[in-house]
Short mmCIF file of C-alpha atoms in Angstrom, two decimals:
data_model
loop_
_atom_site.label_atom_id
_atom_site.label_comp_id
_atom_site.label_asym_id
_atom_site.label_seq_id
_atom_site.Cartn_x
_atom_site.Cartn_y
_atom_site.Cartn_z
CA UNK A 1 0.26 0.01 0.21
CA UNK A 2 1.29 3.25 -1.19
CA UNK A 3 -0.62 6.44 1.15
CA UNK A 4 0.12 9.73 -0.85
CA UNK A 5 0.44 12.57 1.42
CA UNK A 6 0.08 15.09 -1.88
CA UNK A 7 -3.51 13.70 -2.13
CA UNK A 8 -4.51 15.46 0.85
CA UNK A 9 -2.29 18.48 0.76
CA UNK A 10 0.84 20.27 0.97
CA UNK A 11 0.86 21.64 4.33
CA UNK A 12 -0.75 19.80 7.78
CA UNK A 13 -0.60 21.81 10.89
CA UNK A 14 -3.25 20.64 13.40
CA UNK A 15 -3.84 17.61 15.22
CA UNK A 16 -7.14 17.55 14.48
CA UNK A 17 -6.14 16.98 10.68
CA UNK A 18 -3.50 14.43 11.27
CA UNK A 19 -6.45 12.60 13.45
CA UNK A 20 -8.66 12.92 10.40
CA UNK A 21 -5.63 11.69 7.99
CA UNK A 22 -5.33 8.80 10.18
CA UNK A 23 -9.22 7.82 9.92
CA UNK A 24 -8.55 8.14 6.42
CA UNK A 25 -5.47 5.83 6.75
CA UNK A 26 -7.84 3.60 8.48
CA UNK A 27 -10.23 3.38 5.79
CA UNK A 28 -7.33 2.55 3.22
CA UNK A 29 -5.50 0.55 4.43
CA UNK A 30 -6.72 -3.53 3.56
CA UNK A 31 -3.74 -5.42 5.66
CA UNK A 32 -1.34 -5.29 2.86
CA UNK A 33 2.28 -6.56 4.09
CA UNK A 34 4.12 -3.33 3.29
CA UNK A 35 3.23 0.25 3.96
CA UNK A 36 4.68 3.35 2.61
CA UNK A 37 3.69 6.62 3.31
CA UNK A 38 4.71 9.03 0.66
CA UNK A 39 5.53 12.60 1.67
CA UNK A 40 6.51 13.77 -1.92
CA UNK A 41 5.33 17.42 -2.58
CA UNK A 42 4.73 17.84 1.21
CA UNK A 43 5.83 21.55 1.99
CA UNK A 44 5.45 21.78 5.67
CA UNK A 45 4.21 19.72 8.33
CA UNK A 46 4.37 20.52 12.27
CA UNK A 47 5.52 18.48 15.03
CA UNK A 48 1.94 18.57 16.22
CA UNK A 49 0.43 16.94 13.10
CA UNK A 50 3.06 14.36 12.69
CA UNK A 51 2.87 13.40 15.68
CA UNK A 52 -0.88 12.55 15.80
CA UNK A 53 -0.31 10.81 12.00
CA UNK A 54 2.99 9.20 12.07
CA UNK A 55 3.74 9.17 15.33
CA UNK A 56 0.23 7.07 15.64
CA UNK A 57 0.78 4.88 12.93
CA UNK A 58 4.85 4.18 14.51
CA UNK A 59 3.05 3.30 17.54
CA UNK A 60 0.88 1.09 15.94
CA UNK A 61 3.56 -1.10 14.26
CA UNK A 62 5.73 -0.74 17.44
CA UNK A 63 2.55 -2.57 18.88
CA UNK A 64 2.43 -5.15 16.28
CA UNK A 65 -0.46 -4.10 14.55
CA UNK A 66 0.87 -2.79 11.58
CA UNK A 67 3.47 -3.70 9.52
CA UNK A 68 6.21 -0.92 9.84
CA UNK A 69 5.91 2.34 7.57
CA UNK A 70 8.53 3.19 5.32
CA UNK A 71 8.13 7.34 5.33
CA UNK A 72 9.89 8.37 1.98
CA UNK A 73 10.53 11.51 0.24
CA UNK A 74 10.46 13.70 3.66
CA UNK A 75 11.91 17.03 3.19
CA UNK A 76 14.38 18.53 5.94
CA UNK A 77 12.44 19.98 7.89
CA UNK A 78 9.24 17.74 7.95
CA UNK A 79 11.53 14.88 8.21
CA UNK A 80 12.87 16.40 11.75
CA UNK A 81 9.46 16.64 13.23
CA UNK A 82 9.20 13.08 12.25
CA UNK A 83 12.22 12.07 14.03
CA UNK A 84 11.51 14.14 17.26
CA UNK A 85 8.03 12.66 17.46
CA UNK A 86 8.96 8.64 17.15
CA UNK A 87 11.67 9.98 20.05
CA UNK A 88 9.00 11.59 21.59
CA UNK A 89 6.77 8.13 21.81
CA UNK A 90 10.10 6.09 22.13
CA UNK A 91 9.80 4.22 18.59
CA UNK A 92 11.61 3.60 15.92
CA UNK A 93 11.25 5.92 12.62
CA UNK A 94 11.77 3.85 9.26
CA UNK A 95 12.99 6.60 7.15
CA UNK A 96 13.81 6.14 3.75
CA UNK B 1 -26.44 54.45 31.00
CA UNK B 2 -23.39 53.96 32.45
CA UNK B 3 -19.91 55.99 32.01
CA UNK B 4 -18.22 56.06 28.52
CA UNK B 5 -14.76 55.10 28.38
CA UNK B 6 -12.60 57.04 25.62
CA UNK B 7 -9.41 55.80 24.96
CA UNK B 8 -6.98 57.78 22.29
CA UNK B 9 -4.75 55.56 21.14
CA UNK B 10 -1.35 57.57 20.82
CA UNK B 11 0.12 57.69 17.37
CA UNK B 12 3.14 55.24 17.79
CA UNK B 13 0.85 52.58 19.30
CA UNK B 14 1.21 50.20 16.09
CA UNK B 15 4.08 49.92 16.48
CA UNK B 16 5.26 46.09 18.49
CA UNK B 17 6.67 47.83 21.19
CA UNK B 18 4.51 50.51 21.98
CA UNK B 19 1.16 48.60 21.50
CA UNK B 20 0.71 48.04 25.56
CA UNK B 21 -1.02 51.33 25.23
CA UNK B 22 -4.19 48.76 24.13
CA UNK B 23 -3.30 45.70 26.63
CA UNK B 24 -5.23 46.99 30.09
CA UNK B 25 -8.36 47.87 28.31
CA UNK B 26 -9.40 43.76 28.64
CA UNK B 27 -11.54 42.96 30.47
CA UNK B 28 -13.02 46.14 30.37
CA UNK B 29 -13.48 48.08 33.49
CA UNK B 30 -16.19 48.49 35.56
CA UNK B 31 -18.98 50.23 34.99
CA UNK B 32 -18.05 51.19 31.58
CA UNK B 33 -21.05 50.71 29.03
CA UNK B 34 -19.94 52.31 26.01
CA UNK B 35 -16.12 53.20 24.40
CA UNK B 36 -15.30 55.34 22.31
CA UNK B 37 -11.61 54.05 20.75
CA UNK B 38 -9.83 57.03 18.95
CA UNK B 39 -7.15 55.43 16.27
CA UNK B 40 -6.98 59.08 14.52
CA UNK B 41 -3.43 59.78 15.19
CA UNK B 42 -2.32 55.94 14.53
CA UNK B 43 0.78 56.15 11.73
CA UNK B 44 1.35 52.08 11.92
CA UNK B 45 0.05 49.44 12.12
CA UNK B 46 1.75 46.17 13.15
CA UNK B 47 0.31 42.77 12.67
CA UNK B 48 0.48 42.55 16.42
CA UNK B 49 -2.07 45.39 16.91
CA UNK B 50 -4.17 44.55 14.05
CA UNK B 51 -5.32 41.21 15.48
CA UNK B 52 -5.49 43.00 18.75
CA UNK B 53 -7.33 45.56 18.20
CA UNK B 54 -10.16 43.03 16.42
CA UNK B 55 -9.83 41.04 19.44
CA UNK B 56 -10.26 44.33 21.50
CA UNK B 57 -13.57 44.96 19.35
CA UNK B 58 -14.97 41.23 19.09
CA UNK B 59 -14.60 41.18 23.16
CA UNK B 60 -16.52 44.37 24.00
CA UNK B 61 -19.22 43.94 21.81
CA UNK B 62 -19.88 40.57 22.53
CA UNK B 63 -20.28 41.96 26.12
CA UNK B 64 -22.82 44.62 25.01
CA UNK B 65 -20.68 47.42 25.24
CA UNK B 66 -21.54 50.25 22.09
CA UNK B 67 -18.09 50.95 20.64
CA UNK B 68 -17.47 54.23 18.35
CA UNK B 69 -14.02 53.63 16.53
CA UNK B 70 -12.67 57.16 15.06
CA UNK B 71 -10.25 56.25 12.15
CA UNK B 72 -6.97 56.89 11.30
CA UNK B 73 -6.58 60.06 9.98
CA UNK B 74 -3.72 58.91 7.81
CA UNK B 75 -5.28 57.57 4.57
CA UNK B 76 -2.98 55.33 3.84
CA UNK B 77 -3.38 54.03 7.53
CA UNK B 78 -7.12 54.01 7.33
CA UNK B 79 -6.76 52.13 3.99
CA UNK B 80 -4.44 49.31 5.18
CA UNK B 81 -7.38 48.89 7.93
CA UNK B 82 -9.81 48.51 5.76
CA UNK B 83 -7.66 45.76 3.15
CA UNK B 84 -7.07 44.13 5.81
CA UNK B 85 -10.46 43.24 6.78
CA UNK B 86 -10.12 44.45 10.50
CA UNK B 87 -13.77 45.81 9.94
CA UNK B 88 -15.27 43.06 8.20
CA UNK B 89 -18.65 41.61 10.08
CA UNK B 90 -18.25 43.51 12.80
CA UNK B 91 -21.71 44.00 14.91
CA UNK B 92 -23.71 46.93 14.55
CA UNK B 93 -23.07 48.27 18.32
CA UNK B 94 -19.28 48.97 16.92
CA UNK B 95 -19.08 51.82 14.58
CA UNK B 96 -16.25 51.70 12.82
CA UNK B 97 -16.46 53.54 9.08
CA UNK B 98 -12.91 53.03 7.33
CA UNK B 99 -14.66 54.29 3.95
CA UNK B 100 -13.70 52.53 0.92
CA UNK B 101 -10.70 50.27 -0.01
CA UNK B 102 -8.83 51.95 -2.47
CA UNK B 103 -6.40 49.96 -4.98
CA UNK B 104 -3.52 49.18 -3.62
CA UNK B 105 -0.56 46.75 -3.95
CA UNK B 106 -1.05 43.58 -2.16
CA UNK B 107 1.63 41.63 -2.71
CA UNK B 108 3.31 42.66 0.81
CA UNK B 109 0.27 41.45 3.01
CA UNK B 110 1.00 38.02 3.64
CA UNK B 111 -1.91 36.77 5.47
CA UNK B 112 -4.81 39.00 5.84
CA UNK B 113 -6.75 39.57 9.43
CA UNK B 114 -8.06 36.10 9.83
CA UNK B 115 -10.25 34.43 11.85
CA UNK B 116 -9.82 30.62 12.67
CA UNK B 117 -13.28 29.32 14.50
CA UNK B 118 -13.52 25.49 12.45
CA UNK B 119 -10.90 22.69 11.34
CA UNK B 120 -12.22 23.74 7.89
CA UNK B 121 -10.66 27.61 7.89
CA UNK B 122 -7.39 25.97 9.66
CA UNK B 123 -7.49 23.56 6.64
CA UNK B 124 -7.68 26.35 4.47
CA UNK B 125 -5.01 27.96 6.05
CA UNK B 126 -2.58 25.37 5.59
CA UNK B 127 -3.17 25.81 1.73
CA UNK B 128 -3.16 29.45 1.94
CA UNK B 129 0.45 28.92 3.56
CA UNK B 130 1.08 26.47 0.43
CA UNK B 131 0.83 29.05 -1.37
CA UNK B 132 2.91 31.58 0.38
CA UNK B 133 5.78 29.42 0.50
CA UNK B 134 5.91 29.14 -3.45
CA UNK B 135 4.81 33.35 -3.95
CA UNK B 136 6.55 34.76 -1.53
CA UNK B 137 9.42 32.32 0.38
CA UNK B 138 11.96 32.64 -2.55
CA UNK B 139 14.64 35.00 -2.89
CA UNK B 140 15.21 37.52 0.24
CA UNK B 141 12.56 35.63 2.71
CA UNK B 142 13.48 32.19 1.36
CA UNK B 143 15.33 30.76 4.00
CA UNK B 144 12.11 31.99 6.20
CA UNK B 145 9.59 29.53 4.84
CA UNK B 146 10.06 26.75 7.18
CA UNK B 147 10.30 29.02 10.48
CA UNK B 148 7.18 30.79 9.12
CA UNK B 149 4.72 27.88 8.08
CA UNK B 150 6.02 25.70 11.02
CA UNK B 151 5.13 29.01 13.45
CA UNK B 152 1.70 29.32 11.84
CA UNK B 153 0.99 25.76 11.66
CA UNK B 154 2.01 24.82 15.76
CA UNK B 155 0.72 27.93 17.18
CA UNK B 156 -2.60 28.14 15.43
CA UNK B 157 -3.28 24.77 16.41
CA UNK B 158 -2.72 25.60 20.06
CA UNK B 159 -4.74 28.92 19.69
CA UNK B 160 -7.63 26.61 18.12
CA UNK B 161 -7.45 23.95 20.75
CA UNK B 162 -5.81 24.79 24.25
CA UNK B 163 -7.07 28.59 23.86
CA UNK B 164 -10.57 27.70 21.97
CA UNK B 165 -13.09 30.29 22.63
CA UNK B 166 -16.08 31.57 21.23
CA UNK B 167 -14.34 34.07 18.90
CA UNK B 168 -11.29 31.31 17.61
CA UNK B 169 -8.10 32.50 16.85
CA UNK B 170 -6.71 35.79 15.37
CA UNK B 171 -3.54 36.01 12.41
CA UNK B 172 -2.27 38.25 10.46
CA UNK B 173 1.47 38.49 8.60
CA UNK B 174 3.41 41.07 6.81
CA UNK B 175 6.33 41.46 4.66
CA UNK B 176 8.47 44.25 5.02
CA UNK B 177 10.84 45.24 2.00
CA UNK B 178 12.56 42.02 1.21
CA UNK B 179 14.02 40.42 3.66
CA UNK B 180 11.48 40.64 6.59
CA UNK B 181 8.55 39.72 8.18
CA UNK B 182 6.22 39.58 10.78
CA UNK B 183 3.42 37.22 11.90
CA UNK B 184 1.37 37.57 14.69
CA UNK B 185 -1.42 35.15 16.40
CA UNK B 186 -3.54 35.25 19.27
CA UNK B 187 -6.78 34.37 21.09
CA UNK B 188 -9.29 35.36 23.81
CA UNK B 189 -8.48 31.91 25.49
CA UNK B 190 -7.67 30.40 29.07
CA UNK B 191 -3.71 31.70 28.16
CA UNK B 192 -0.91 29.64 28.57
CA UNK B 193 0.06 30.31 32.28
CA UNK B 194 -3.79 29.12 33.34
CA UNK B 195 -3.40 26.00 30.63
CA UNK B 196 -0.16 24.64 32.17
CA UNK B 197 -1.30 25.05 35.93
CA UNK B 198 -3.80 22.25 34.93
CA UNK B 199 -0.89 20.11 35.10
CA UNK B 200 1.85 22.13 36.91
CA UNK B 201 -0.06 23.71 39.66
CA UNK B 202 3.52 24.26 41.25
CA UNK B 203 4.36 27.05 38.93
CA UNK B 204 3.10 30.09 40.04
CA UNK B 205 4.59 33.13 37.94
CA UNK B 206 3.05 33.97 34.96
CA UNK B 207 5.93 34.61 33.12
CA UNK B 208 8.25 31.27 34.11
CA UNK B 209 4.51 29.73 33.32
CA UNK B 210 5.18 30.41 29.35
CA UNK B 211 8.97 29.99 29.63
CA UNK B 212 8.37 26.34 30.97
CA UNK B 213 5.93 26.06 28.45
CA UNK B 214 8.17 26.37 25.74
CA UNK B 215 10.01 23.64 27.06
CA UNK B 216 9.39 20.30 25.28
CA UNK B 217 7.32 17.49 26.76
CA UNK B 218 5.70 20.24 29.37
CA UNK B 219 1.97 21.16 28.88
CA UNK B 220 -0.74 21.47 30.37
CA UNK B 221 -2.72 18.34 28.93
CA UNK B 222 -3.37 15.87 31.23
CA UNK B 223 -3.89 11.91 31.23
CA UNK B 224 -2.95 9.25 28.61
CA UNK B 225 -2.19 11.95 25.91
CA UNK B 226 0.13 14.10 28.22
CA UNK B 227 3.68 12.21 27.66
CA UNK B 228 4.02 13.19 24.04
CA UNK B 229 2.18 16.65 24.19
CA UNK B 230 4.21 19.93 24.83
CA UNK B 231 6.05 19.67 21.45
CA UNK B 232 4.05 22.77 19.53
CA UNK B 233 6.50 25.60 20.67
CA UNK B 234 9.64 23.90 21.10
CA UNK B 235 9.17 22.55 17.70
CA UNK B 236 8.91 26.34 16.50
CA UNK B 237 11.99 27.04 18.45
CA UNK B 238 13.93 24.40 17.53
CA UNK B 239 13.20 25.03 13.60
CA UNK B 240 14.26 28.57 14.18
CA UNK B 241 17.70 27.30 15.36
CA UNK B 242 17.97 24.01 13.04
CA UNK B 243 17.34 26.04 9.82
CA UNK B 244 20.11 28.71 10.93
CA UNK B 245 17.86 31.55 10.97
CA UNK B 246 19.77 34.37 10.70
CA UNK B 247 17.42 36.44 12.69
CA UNK B 248 14.36 36.06 14.86
CA UNK B 249 12.32 37.12 17.64
CA UNK B 250 9.85 35.53 19.25
CA UNK B 251 7.51 37.34 22.28
CA UNK B 252 4.55 36.13 23.72
CA UNK B 253 1.81 37.48 26.23
CA UNK B 254 -0.63 35.63 28.35
CA UNK B 255 -1.90 36.42 31.51
CA UNK B 256 0.44 38.24 33.57
CA UNK B 257 3.11 36.58 31.98
CA UNK B 258 5.42 37.68 29.07
CA UNK B 259 8.30 35.57 27.53
CA UNK B 260 10.82 36.50 24.74
CA UNK B 261 13.38 34.21 22.88
CA UNK B 262 16.00 36.19 20.05
CA UNK B 263 18.06 33.95 17.75
CA UNK B 264 20.93 35.27 15.84
CA UNK B 265 22.41 33.29 12.91
CA UNK B 266 20.71 29.98 14.19
CA UNK B 267 22.14 30.54 17.63
CA UNK B 268 19.65 31.24 21.01
CA UNK B 269 20.93 34.73 21.77
CA UNK B 270 18.11 35.22 24.67
CA UNK B 271 15.55 33.56 26.23
CA UNK B 272 13.28 35.26 28.99
CA UNK B 273 9.92 35.04 30.67
CA UNK B 274 9.10 37.72 33.41
CA UNK B 275 6.13 38.92 34.92
CA UNK B 276 4.46 42.44 33.96
CA UNK B 277 2.03 44.48 35.52
CA UNK B 278 -0.69 44.27 33.09
CA UNK B 279 -2.90 41.38 32.16
CA UNK B 280 -3.35 40.07 29.59
CA UNK B 281 -6.81 37.83 28.13
CA UNK B 282 -5.78 35.08 26.30
CA UNK B 283 -2.22 34.26 24.96
CA UNK B 284 -0.84 36.68 21.85
CA UNK B 285 2.30 36.13 19.71
CA UNK B 286 4.08 38.42 17.50
CA UNK B 287 7.25 36.35 15.76
CA UNK B 288 9.61 38.79 13.47
CA UNK B 289 11.97 36.72 11.01
CA UNK B 290 14.43 38.62 9.28
CA UNK B 291 17.37 37.00 6.53
CA UNK B 292 19.79 39.33 7.11
#
């Protein structure tokens, strides 16, 4: 499964939006063996959004509920947001 | 009918460092039934003054007060207020005639006065910022886009969640020349110190409370979500450092507390929280970014 962030926007800010995107991911996920989150085209992402969306996916993966999502095409600043939210949650971030 | 309060705003109150002239007006003084706000001497409007002015009008009209605002004599300043939408959608109890907007170059307005009441409006602002990053944060402002977008995102998230209130959050941003911009975000909600004390009642000083709230994982959120909250302000400050920001000044007003942090060349050069004698309802933030 490849989940393209660019289908939803270019800038992502709020925790609420992170929660809504997570619900959208859940509705699209069909228990595929691999999961790729593609950040191509994402210009900006706050730490709060990243925590609510990516952080929650990483936490689920850490609990064995989801294959480790591969995070691709992250620009420098959004990448830093993902690294820090993974650090705060104490889970590994499988960055490409 | 009770006493009508008359406030004349000095000519330079629109400048950020002088805007405190407007601060003590919230909450309203007891016994006042109407307000006359005289802006006639204003010669400059900072984005922070702009959002604070609208917050002032919303706060008092919601309490049944009649307000008459004298517009600035300076036509350019008056026209700027009209273009930025400060008088749009005011209730009938507020008289604020700014006249017709005359045609003017709006390329330096990054974000006109915007009120965020819902998540849909926050999503819309995200796309507005995406357009800005491509259109405005090039050349002289190229190195400032990451800090600008992260700050507006994190702080609007705070303002519409922790600071949630009936008026929503206020945002405005302006570019000056080619290498400097100012972003202002505010709300009339609970304020940082009171919110933080929900989880940290031991923090008594408001200035200290704001300073603590800017540290990683210090939050007013309680319960199972708490361990991974308290990351917004620290992320903003971290981005200012990590991107090697040439020049940045973050200032926060909330409750009795004040906070200031400056960055130069990606290095933090000042960080200070302190108490003031003027109380500020809600949370008001001003971020000034420079590329040289």
